[in-house]
Coordinates of C-alpha atoms (C1' of nucleotides) in Angstrom, one line a residue:
Chain A
X655 CA 29.3 -8.8 -27.9
X656 CA 29.2 -12.3 -29.2
X657 CA 30.4 -14.0 -32.2
X658 CA 29.0 -17.3 -32.8
X659 CA 31.8 -18.6 -35.0
X660 CA 32.4 -22.3 -34.5
X661 CA 36.1 -22.6 -34.4
X662 CA 37.3 -19.4 -33.0
X663 CA 38.1 -21.0 -29.7
X664 CA 40.2 -18.3 -28.0
X665 CA 38.0 -15.4 -28.4
X666 CA 34.9 -17.4 -27.8
X667 CA 32.1 -15.5 -26.2
X668 CA 32.1 -14.9 -22.5
X669 CA 28.4 -14.9 -23.0
X670 CA 26.8 -13.0 -20.2
X671 CA 23.5 -14.4 -21.2
X672 CA 21.9 -16.9 -23.5
X673 CA 19.3 -15.5 -25.8
X674 CA 16.5 -17.6 -24.7
X675 CA 13.0 -16.4 -24.5
X676 CA 11.8 -18.9 -22.0
X677 CA 14.7 -18.4 -19.7
X678 CA 14.4 -14.6 -19.9
X679 CA 10.7 -14.8 -19.2
X680 CA 11.4 -16.9 -16.2
X681 CA 14.1 -14.5 -14.9
X682 CA 11.7 -11.6 -15.2
X683 CA 9.0 -13.4 -13.3
X684 CA 11.4 -14.3 -10.5
X685 CA 12.6 -10.8 -10.2
X686 CA 9.0 -9.6 -10.2
X687 CA 7.9 -11.8 -7.3
X688 CA 10.8 -10.5 -5.3
X689 CA 10.3 -6.8 -6.2
X690 CA 6.6 -6.8 -5.7
X691 CA 7.0 -8.5 -2.3
X692 CA 9.5 -6.0 -1.2
X693 CA 7.9 -2.8 -2.4
X694 CA 4.4 -3.6 -3.5
X695 CA 2.7 -3.1 -6.9
X696 CA 2.9 0.7 -6.9
X697 CA 6.3 0.8 -5.2
X698 CA 8.3 -0.7 -8.0
X699 CA 8.7 0.1 -11.7
X700 CA 9.1 -2.2 -14.6
X701 CA 12.6 -0.8 -15.2
X702 CA 13.7 -1.9 -11.8
X703 CA 12.3 -5.4 -12.3
X704 CA 13.9 -5.7 -15.7
X705 CA 17.3 -4.6 -14.4
X706 CA 17.3 -7.2 -11.6
X707 CA 16.6 -9.8 -14.3
X708 CA 19.5 -8.5 -16.4
X709 CA 17.3 -7.2 -19.2
X710 CA 15.7 -4.0 -20.4
X711 CA 12.3 -2.7 -19.4
X712 CA 11.0 -3.3 -22.9
X713 CA 11.1 -7.1 -22.5
X714 CA 8.8 -7.0 -19.6
X715 CA 6.0 -5.7 -21.9
X716 CA 7.2 -7.9 -24.7
X717 CA 6.7 -11.1 -22.6
X718 CA 3.9 -10.1 -20.3
X719 CA 2.0 -7.4 -22.1
X720 CA 1.8 -5.0 -19.2
X721 CA 2.8 -4.4 -15.6
X722 CA -0.6 -5.6 -14.5
X723 CA -0.4 -8.9 -16.3
X724 CA 3.1 -9.4 -15.0
X725 CA 1.7 -8.8 -11.5
X726 CA -1.0 -11.4 -12.1
X727 CA 1.5 -14.0 -12.9
X728 CA 3.7 -13.0 -10.0
X729 CA 0.9 -13.3 -7.6
X730 CA 0.1 -16.8 -8.9
X731 CA 3.7 -17.8 -8.5
X732 CA 4.0 -16.4 -5.1
X733 CA 0.9 -17.9 -3.7
X734 CA 1.2 -21.4 -5.1
X735 CA 3.6 -22.9 -2.6
X736 CA 2.6 -23.3 1.1
X737 CA 4.4 -20.9 3.3
X738 CA 2.9 -20.8 6.8
X739 CA 0.4 -23.5 6.5
X740 CA 1.1 -27.0 7.7
X741 CA -0.9 -30.1 6.7
X742 CA -1.9 -31.5 10.0
X743 CA -5.2 -30.0 11.3
X744 CA -4.4 -30.9 14.8
X745 CA -1.2 -28.9 15.0
X746 CA -2.1 -26.3 12.4
X747 CA -2.6 -23.3 14.7
X748 CA 0.6 -24.0 16.7
X749 CA 2.6 -24.5 13.6
X750 CA 1.4 -21.4 11.9
X751 CA 1.9 -19.3 15.0
X752 CA 5.5 -20.5 15.5
X753 CA 6.4 -19.8 11.9
X754 CA 4.7 -16.5 11.9
X755 CA 6.5 -15.2 14.9
X756 CA 9.8 -16.4 13.5
X757 CA 9.3 -14.8 10.1
X758 CA 8.1 -11.5 11.4
X759 CA 11.0 -11.2 13.7
X760 CA 12.9 -7.9 13.2
X761 CA 16.1 -9.7 12.0
X762 CA 14.2 -11.9 9.5
X763 CA 14.1 -10.9 5.9
X764 CA 11.8 -13.6 4.7
X765 CA 9.8 -12.8 1.6
X766 CA 6.4 -13.9 2.3
X767 CA 3.3 -13.8 0.1
X768 CA 1.5 -12.0 2.9
X769 CA 3.9 -9.1 2.4
X770 CA 3.1 -9.1 -1.3
X771 CA -0.6 -8.9 -0.4
X772 CA -0.2 -6.2 2.2
X773 CA 2.0 -4.0 0.2
X774 CA -0.1 -4.2 -3.0
X775 CA -3.5 -4.0 -1.5
X776 CA -3.7 -0.2 -1.6
X777 CA -4.0 -0.4 -5.4
X778 CA -7.6 -1.5 -6.2
X779 CA -6.6 -3.3 -9.3
X780 CA -3.8 -5.1 -7.6
X781 CA -6.1 -5.9 -4.6
X782 CA -8.6 -7.7 -6.9
X783 CA -5.8 -9.7 -8.4
X784 CA -4.5 -10.6 -5.0
X785 CA -7.9 -11.6 -3.8
X786 CA -8.3 -14.0 -6.6
X787 CA -4.9 -15.5 -5.9
X788 CA -5.5 -15.9 -2.2
X789 CA -8.9 -17.6 -2.7
X790 CA -7.5 -19.8 -5.4
X791 CA -4.5 -21.1 -3.4
X792 CA -4.0 -20.7 0.3
X793 CA -7.6 -20.0 1.1
X794 CA -8.9 -22.9 -0.9
X795 CA -6.3 -25.3 0.5
X796 CA -7.1 -24.2 4.1
X797 CA -10.8 -24.5 3.5
X798 CA -10.4 -28.0 2.4
X799 CA -8.4 -28.9 5.4
X800 CA -11.0 -27.6 7.8
X801 CA -14.0 -29.7 8.9
X802 CA -17.4 -28.5 9.8
X803 CA -19.5 -25.6 8.6
X804 CA -18.3 -22.2 7.3
X805 CA -14.9 -23.5 6.3
X806 CA -14.3 -20.6 3.9
X807 CA -15.3 -18.0 6.5
X808 CA -13.0 -19.6 9.1
X809 CA -10.1 -19.8 6.7
X810 CA -10.4 -16.2 5.8
X811 CA -10.7 -15.2 9.4
X812 CA -7.5 -17.0 10.1
X813 CA -5.9 -15.2 7.1
X814 CA -7.1 -11.9 8.7
X815 CA -5.3 -12.7 11.9
X816 CA -2.1 -13.6 10.1
X817 CA -2.2 -10.6 7.7
X818 CA -2.9 -8.2 10.6
X819 CA 0.0 -9.6 12.6
X820 CA 2.4 -9.3 9.6
X821 CA 1.3 -5.7 9.2
X822 CA 1.6 -4.5 12.8
X823 CA 4.8 -6.3 13.6
X824 CA 6.8 -6.3 10.4
X825 CA 5.5 -3.5 8.2
X826 CA 4.6 -1.0 10.9
X827 CA 7.1 -2.2 13.4
X828 CA 4.9 -1.8 16.4
X829 CA 7.2 -1.4 19.5
X830 CA 5.1 -3.7 21.7
X831 CA 5.1 -6.5 19.2
X832 CA 8.8 -6.2 18.3
X833 CA 10.0 -6.2 21.8
X834 CA 7.5 -8.8 23.1
X835 CA 8.8 -12.2 24.2
X836 CA 8.5 -14.5 21.2
X837 CA 7.3 -17.5 23.1
X838 CA 4.6 -15.5 24.8
X839 CA 3.6 -14.0 21.4
X840 CA 3.5 -17.5 19.9
X841 CA 1.1 -18.7 22.6
X842 CA -1.2 -15.8 22.1
X843 CA -1.2 -16.2 18.3
X844 CA -1.9 -19.9 18.6
X845 CA -4.9 -19.1 20.8
X846 CA -6.2 -16.6 18.3
X847 CA -5.8 -19.0 15.4
X848 CA -7.6 -21.8 17.3
X849 CA -10.5 -19.5 17.8
X850 CA -10.5 -18.3 14.2
X851 CA -10.4 -21.8 12.8
X852 CA -13.0 -23.4 15.1
X853 CA -16.6 -23.9 14.1
X854 CA -18.9 -21.7 15.9
X855 CA -20.4 -23.1 19.2
X856 CA -23.8 -21.6 18.8
X857 CA -26.1 -21.3 15.8
Chain B
X1132 CA -19.8 34.8 -0.6
X1133 CA -18.4 38.0 0.8
X1134 CA -17.1 41.1 -0.9
X1135 CA -15.0 43.2 1.4
X1136 CA -15.1 46.4 -0.6
X1137 CA -17.0 49.0 1.5
X1138 CA -18.4 51.2 -1.1
X1139 CA -17.1 49.8 -4.4
X1140 CA -20.1 47.6 -4.7
X1141 CA -20.2 47.2 -8.4
X1142 CA -16.6 46.6 -9.5
X1143 CA -15.6 44.9 -6.3
X1144 CA -13.9 41.6 -6.7
X1145 CA -16.2 38.7 -7.2
X1146 CA -14.0 36.8 -4.7
X1147 CA -14.5 33.1 -5.0
X1148 CA -12.8 32.6 -1.7
X1149 CA -11.8 34.4 1.4
X1150 CA -8.1 34.9 1.6
X1151 CA -7.5 33.4 5.1
X1152 CA -4.4 31.4 5.8
X1153 CA -5.8 29.5 8.8
X1154 CA -9.0 28.5 7.0
X1155 CA -7.1 27.4 3.9
X1156 CA -4.7 25.4 5.9
X1157 CA -7.6 23.7 7.6
X1158 CA -9.3 23.0 4.3
X1159 CA -6.2 21.4 2.9
X1160 CA -5.8 19.2 6.0
X1161 CA -9.3 18.1 5.9
X1162 CA -9.0 17.1 2.2
X1163 CA -5.7 15.4 3.0
X1164 CA -7.3 13.1 5.6
X1165 CA -10.0 12.1 3.2
X1166 CA -7.7 11.6 0.2
X1167 CA -5.1 9.6 2.2
X1168 CA -7.7 7.4 3.7
X1169 CA -9.3 6.7 0.3
X1170 CA -6.1 6.2 -1.7
X1171 CA -3.1 5.9 0.6
X1172 CA 0.0 8.0 0.8
X1173 CA 1.4 7.0 -2.6
X1174 CA -2.0 6.8 -4.2
X1175 CA -2.8 10.5 -4.1
X1176 CA -0.9 13.6 -5.3
X1177 CA -0.8 17.0 -3.8
X1178 CA -2.6 18.4 -6.8
X1179 CA -5.6 16.3 -6.1
X1180 CA -5.6 17.2 -2.4
X1181 CA -5.3 20.9 -3.2
X1182 CA -8.0 20.8 -5.8
X1183 CA -10.5 19.2 -3.3
X1184 CA -9.7 22.0 -1.0
X1185 CA -10.3 24.6 -3.7
X1186 CA -6.7 25.8 -3.9
X1187 CA -3.6 25.1 -6.0
X1188 CA -0.9 22.6 -5.2
X1189 CA 1.5 25.3 -4.4
X1190 CA -0.3 26.1 -1.1
X1191 CA 0.2 22.6 0.2
X1192 CA 3.9 23.0 0.3
X1193 CA 3.5 26.6 1.4
X1194 CA 1.6 25.6 4.5
X1195 CA 3.0 22.1 5.2
X1196 CA 6.4 22.1 3.8
X1197 CA 6.1 18.8 1.9
X1198 CA 3.7 16.0 1.2
X1199 CA 5.3 14.0 4.0
X1200 CA 4.7 16.6 6.6
X1201 CA 1.2 17.0 5.4
X1202 CA 0.8 13.3 5.9
X1203 CA 2.1 13.5 9.4
X1204 CA -0.5 16.0 10.4
X1205 CA -3.2 14.1 8.6
X1206 CA -2.3 11.0 10.5
X1207 CA -2.5 12.8 13.7
X1208 CA -5.8 14.3 12.8
X1209 CA -7.3 11.0 11.7
X1210 CA -6.1 9.0 14.7
X1211 CA -7.1 11.5 17.4
X1212 CA -10.8 10.6 17.7
X1213 CA -11.9 7.2 18.9
X1214 CA -13.5 5.3 16.1
X1215 CA -14.0 1.6 17.0
X1216 CA -13.0 1.7 20.6
X1217 CA -15.5 2.0 23.3
X1218 CA -14.7 3.1 26.9
X1219 CA -16.2 0.2 28.9
X1220 CA -13.7 -2.6 29.3
X1221 CA -16.4 -5.1 30.0
X1222 CA -18.2 -4.6 26.7
X1223 CA -15.1 -3.6 24.7
X1224 CA -14.7 -6.7 22.6
X1225 CA -18.4 -6.9 21.7
X1226 CA -18.7 -3.2 20.9
X1227 CA -15.6 -3.2 18.6
X1228 CA -16.7 -6.4 16.8
X1229 CA -20.1 -4.9 16.1
X1230 CA -18.8 -1.6 14.8
X1231 CA -16.2 -3.4 12.8
X1232 CA -18.6 -5.7 11.0
X1233 CA -20.9 -2.7 10.3
X1234 CA -18.1 -0.5 8.9
X1235 CA -16.5 -3.1 6.7
X1236 CA -19.8 -4.0 5.2
X1237 CA -19.8 -3.8 1.4
X1238 CA -22.2 -1.0 1.2
X1239 CA -20.5 1.1 3.9
X1240 CA -18.2 3.9 2.8
X1241 CA -16.9 4.8 6.2
X1242 CA -13.6 6.5 6.2
X1243 CA -11.7 4.8 9.0
X1244 CA -8.2 5.5 10.3
X1245 CA -7.5 1.8 9.8
X1246 CA -7.9 2.3 6.1
X1247 CA -5.5 5.1 6.1
X1248 CA -3.0 2.9 7.9
X1249 CA -3.5 -0.1 5.6
X1250 CA -3.4 1.9 2.4
X1251 CA -0.2 3.8 3.4
X1252 CA 1.8 1.1 5.1
X1253 CA 3.4 0.0 1.9
X1254 CA 5.5 3.1 1.9
X1255 CA 8.2 2.7 4.5
X1256 CA 8.3 6.4 5.3
X1257 CA 4.6 6.6 5.7
X1258 CA 4.6 3.4 7.7
X1259 CA 6.9 4.9 10.3
X1260 CA 4.7 8.0 10.6
X1261 CA 1.6 5.8 11.0
X1262 CA 3.3 3.6 13.6
X1263 CA 4.0 6.7 15.7
X1264 CA 0.4 7.9 15.3
X1265 CA -1.1 4.6 16.3
X1266 CA 1.1 4.2 19.4
X1267 CA 0.4 7.8 20.4
X1268 CA -3.3 7.6 20.1
X1269 CA -5.4 4.5 19.8
X1270 CA -2.7 2.2 21.1
X1271 CA -2.0 4.2 24.1
X1272 CA -5.6 4.7 24.9
X1273 CA -6.3 1.1 24.7
X1274 CA -3.3 0.1 26.7
X1275 CA -4.4 2.3 29.6
X1276 CA -7.8 0.8 29.5
X1277 CA -6.5 -2.7 29.9
X1278 CA -5.5 -4.2 33.2
X1279 CA -2.9 -6.7 34.0
X1280 CA 0.5 -7.4 32.4
X1281 CA 1.5 -6.8 28.8
X1282 CA -1.1 -4.2 28.1
X1283 CA 0.8 -2.8 25.2
X1284 CA 1.3 -6.2 23.6
X1285 CA -2.4 -7.1 24.0
X1286 CA -3.5 -3.8 22.7
X1287 CA -1.4 -4.2 19.5
X1288 CA -2.6 -7.8 19.1
X1289 CA -6.1 -6.5 19.1
X1290 CA -5.1 -3.9 16.6
X1291 CA -3.7 -6.7 14.4
X1292 CA -7.0 -8.5 14.4
X1293 CA -8.9 -5.4 13.6
X1294 CA -6.5 -4.3 10.8
X1295 CA -6.4 -7.8 9.3
X1296 CA -10.2 -7.9 9.2
X1297 CA -10.4 -4.5 7.5
X1298 CA -7.9 -5.7 4.9
X1299 CA -9.5 -9.0 4.1
X1300 CA -13.1 -8.0 4.1
X1301 CA -13.0 -4.4 2.9
X1302 CA -9.9 -3.8 0.9
X1303 CA -9.5 -7.3 -0.7
X1304 CA -13.2 -8.1 -0.6
X1305 CA -12.8 -11.7 0.3
X1306 CA -15.9 -13.5 -0.9
X1307 CA -16.3 -15.6 2.2
X1308 CA -16.2 -12.6 4.5
X1309 CA -18.4 -10.4 2.3
X1310 CA -21.1 -13.0 2.0
X1311 CA -20.9 -14.2 5.6
X1312 CA -23.8 -13.7 8.0
X1313 CA -23.0 -10.4 9.9
X1314 CA -24.1 -11.7 13.2
X1315 CA -22.1 -14.9 12.9
X1316 CA -19.1 -12.8 11.9
X1317 CA -19.6 -10.4 14.8
X1318 CA -19.7 -13.4 17.3
X1319 CA -16.4 -14.8 15.9
X1320 CA -14.7 -11.4 15.9
X1321 CA -15.8 -10.8 19.5
X1322 CA -14.3 -14.1 20.5
X1323 CA -11.1 -13.2 18.8
X1324 CA -10.8 -9.8 20.4
X1325 CA -11.5 -11.3 23.9
X1326 CA -8.6 -13.6 23.4
X1327 CA -6.3 -10.9 22.0
X1328 CA -7.1 -8.5 24.9
X1329 CA -7.0 -11.1 27.8
X1330 CA -3.9 -11.4 29.9
X1331 CA -2.0 -14.7 29.3
X1332 CA -3.1 -17.6 31.5
X1333 CA 0.3 -19.2 32.0
X1334 CA 3.6 -17.6 32.7
Chain C
dG699 C1' -2.4 35.2 0.2
dT700 C1' -2.7 33.0 -3.9
dC701 C1' -1.8 32.4 -8.5
dT702 C1' 0.7 30.8 -13.3
dA703 C1' 4.6 28.8 -15.1
dT704 C1' 8.3 25.9 -14.8
dA705 C1' 12.2 22.8 -13.2
dT706 C1' 13.4 18.1 -12.7
dA707 C1' 12.6 13.5 -12.3
dA708 C1' 10.2 9.3 -12.8
dT709 C1' 6.6 6.4 -14.7
dG710 C1' 4.3 2.7 -18.3
dA711 C1' 4.4 1.7 -22.9
dT712 C1' 6.0 1.7 -27.9
dA713 C1' 8.7 2.1 -32.6
dG714 C1' 12.2 0.6 -35.1
dA715 C1' 17.3 -0.8 -35.5
dC716 C1' 20.3 -4.8 -35.3
Chain D
dG1341 C1' 15.7 -12.0 -29.1
dT1342 C1' 17.1 -8.0 -27.4
dC1343 C1' 18.5 -3.4 -27.7
dT1344 C1' 18.4 2.2 -27.8
dA1345 C1' 15.7 6.0 -28.2
dT1346 C1' 11.5 8.2 -27.4
dC1347 C1' 6.5 9.5 -26.3
dA1348 C1' 3.1 11.0 -23.3
dT1349 C1' 2.0 11.4 -18.7
dT1350 C1' 2.5 12.4 -14.1
dA1351 C1' 4.9 13.4 -9.8
dT1352 C1' 6.9 16.9 -6.1
dA1353 C1' 8.6 21.1 -5.5
dT1354 C1' 10.0 26.0 -6.5
dA1355 C1' 10.4 31.0 -8.7
dG1356 C1' 8.4 35.0 -9.4
dA1357 C1' 4.1 37.8 -10.7
dC1358 C1' 0.1 40.2 -8.7

DNA sequence: GTCTATATAATGATAGAC
DNA sequence: GTCTATCATTATATAGAC
């Protein structure tokens, strides 16, 4: 499929793909993030990921060594950008609540890192990789944003609330949360996040 | 361990197990609850479950039809008893918070239905089965205990908080939550649950 | 009532051709 | 740089012996 003759203009390759290691690696990684987010670590095979990237399964191991190492890079890629976190501490809880309700809506098909986390956490190996990723990115960023004592603890408690909500509303599809009024739900979530993020009153 | 030959004492079968359909079924179901809680729906095979029950994999399908139907019964069995919920609405939040911190402690190996839920939710089929189980048991019980409007929504929001905490502290092993002071953690969780369970102020 | 043996399909990973 | 072909393992589920 391809001739790289210089002057054979007419029959020049309709090249379905450039043979480029870096680009191929990139394509596999992008497919991996999507697939792992949709189906979790155990729920997807390397064949499937490779096919979405337009290559064969072999190249996955060629470029990443193993499924586990591919997952490690995918987690890092997925958690690097901010998704639900805003940068203004004053409006943080409200912003997060609003985006969360929006993204967990039944009609939304948003691919969120929290889904990657929830769907992969049942595998202990994957869970450890995800823990490291969370603490390195979102957790660390949020901790730095918070003032007062126990910033890490409060950040992870907020993550607990967010993750639990993703699980019950989007993954499980809890009837009460799916049919609830979004504005009402947003207010409740905001109240929860305010509590989770606040420094403790007593000591 | 029983020989049922009346007078053939010597050559009677050294029966390693009583051939009893009901008892075998029960044993399989008990093993299934444990295995599914430890490893999730996709994380365990029928062979493994059968072996723990002292039988072969064949009998699982014989008595339950399929792995999926076995899971359905296991979910029902696991969610039937109350685990973290107390029966006094006034002390509910505090009671749940205390038990939760205790059971998610690093040294605890408690097999909680929430673990079964979290570890199986990545499989869509299993997630639907779990959703039905939760709404039928714990969710319904909690809803009836609550007074005021939106009882279902508040109940599921509380479940979100509990599930998220199980995930971040026990499954992921978040450093901040593992090393946090348990009393401090309990106070924060109690505050979160109070908010989750309270009827909304405005409307 | 329970077993052994097997059918069928999928997995992660690798060897070697081009 | 990428492919086809294959290995070894494991999964659920079933057929038929005892």
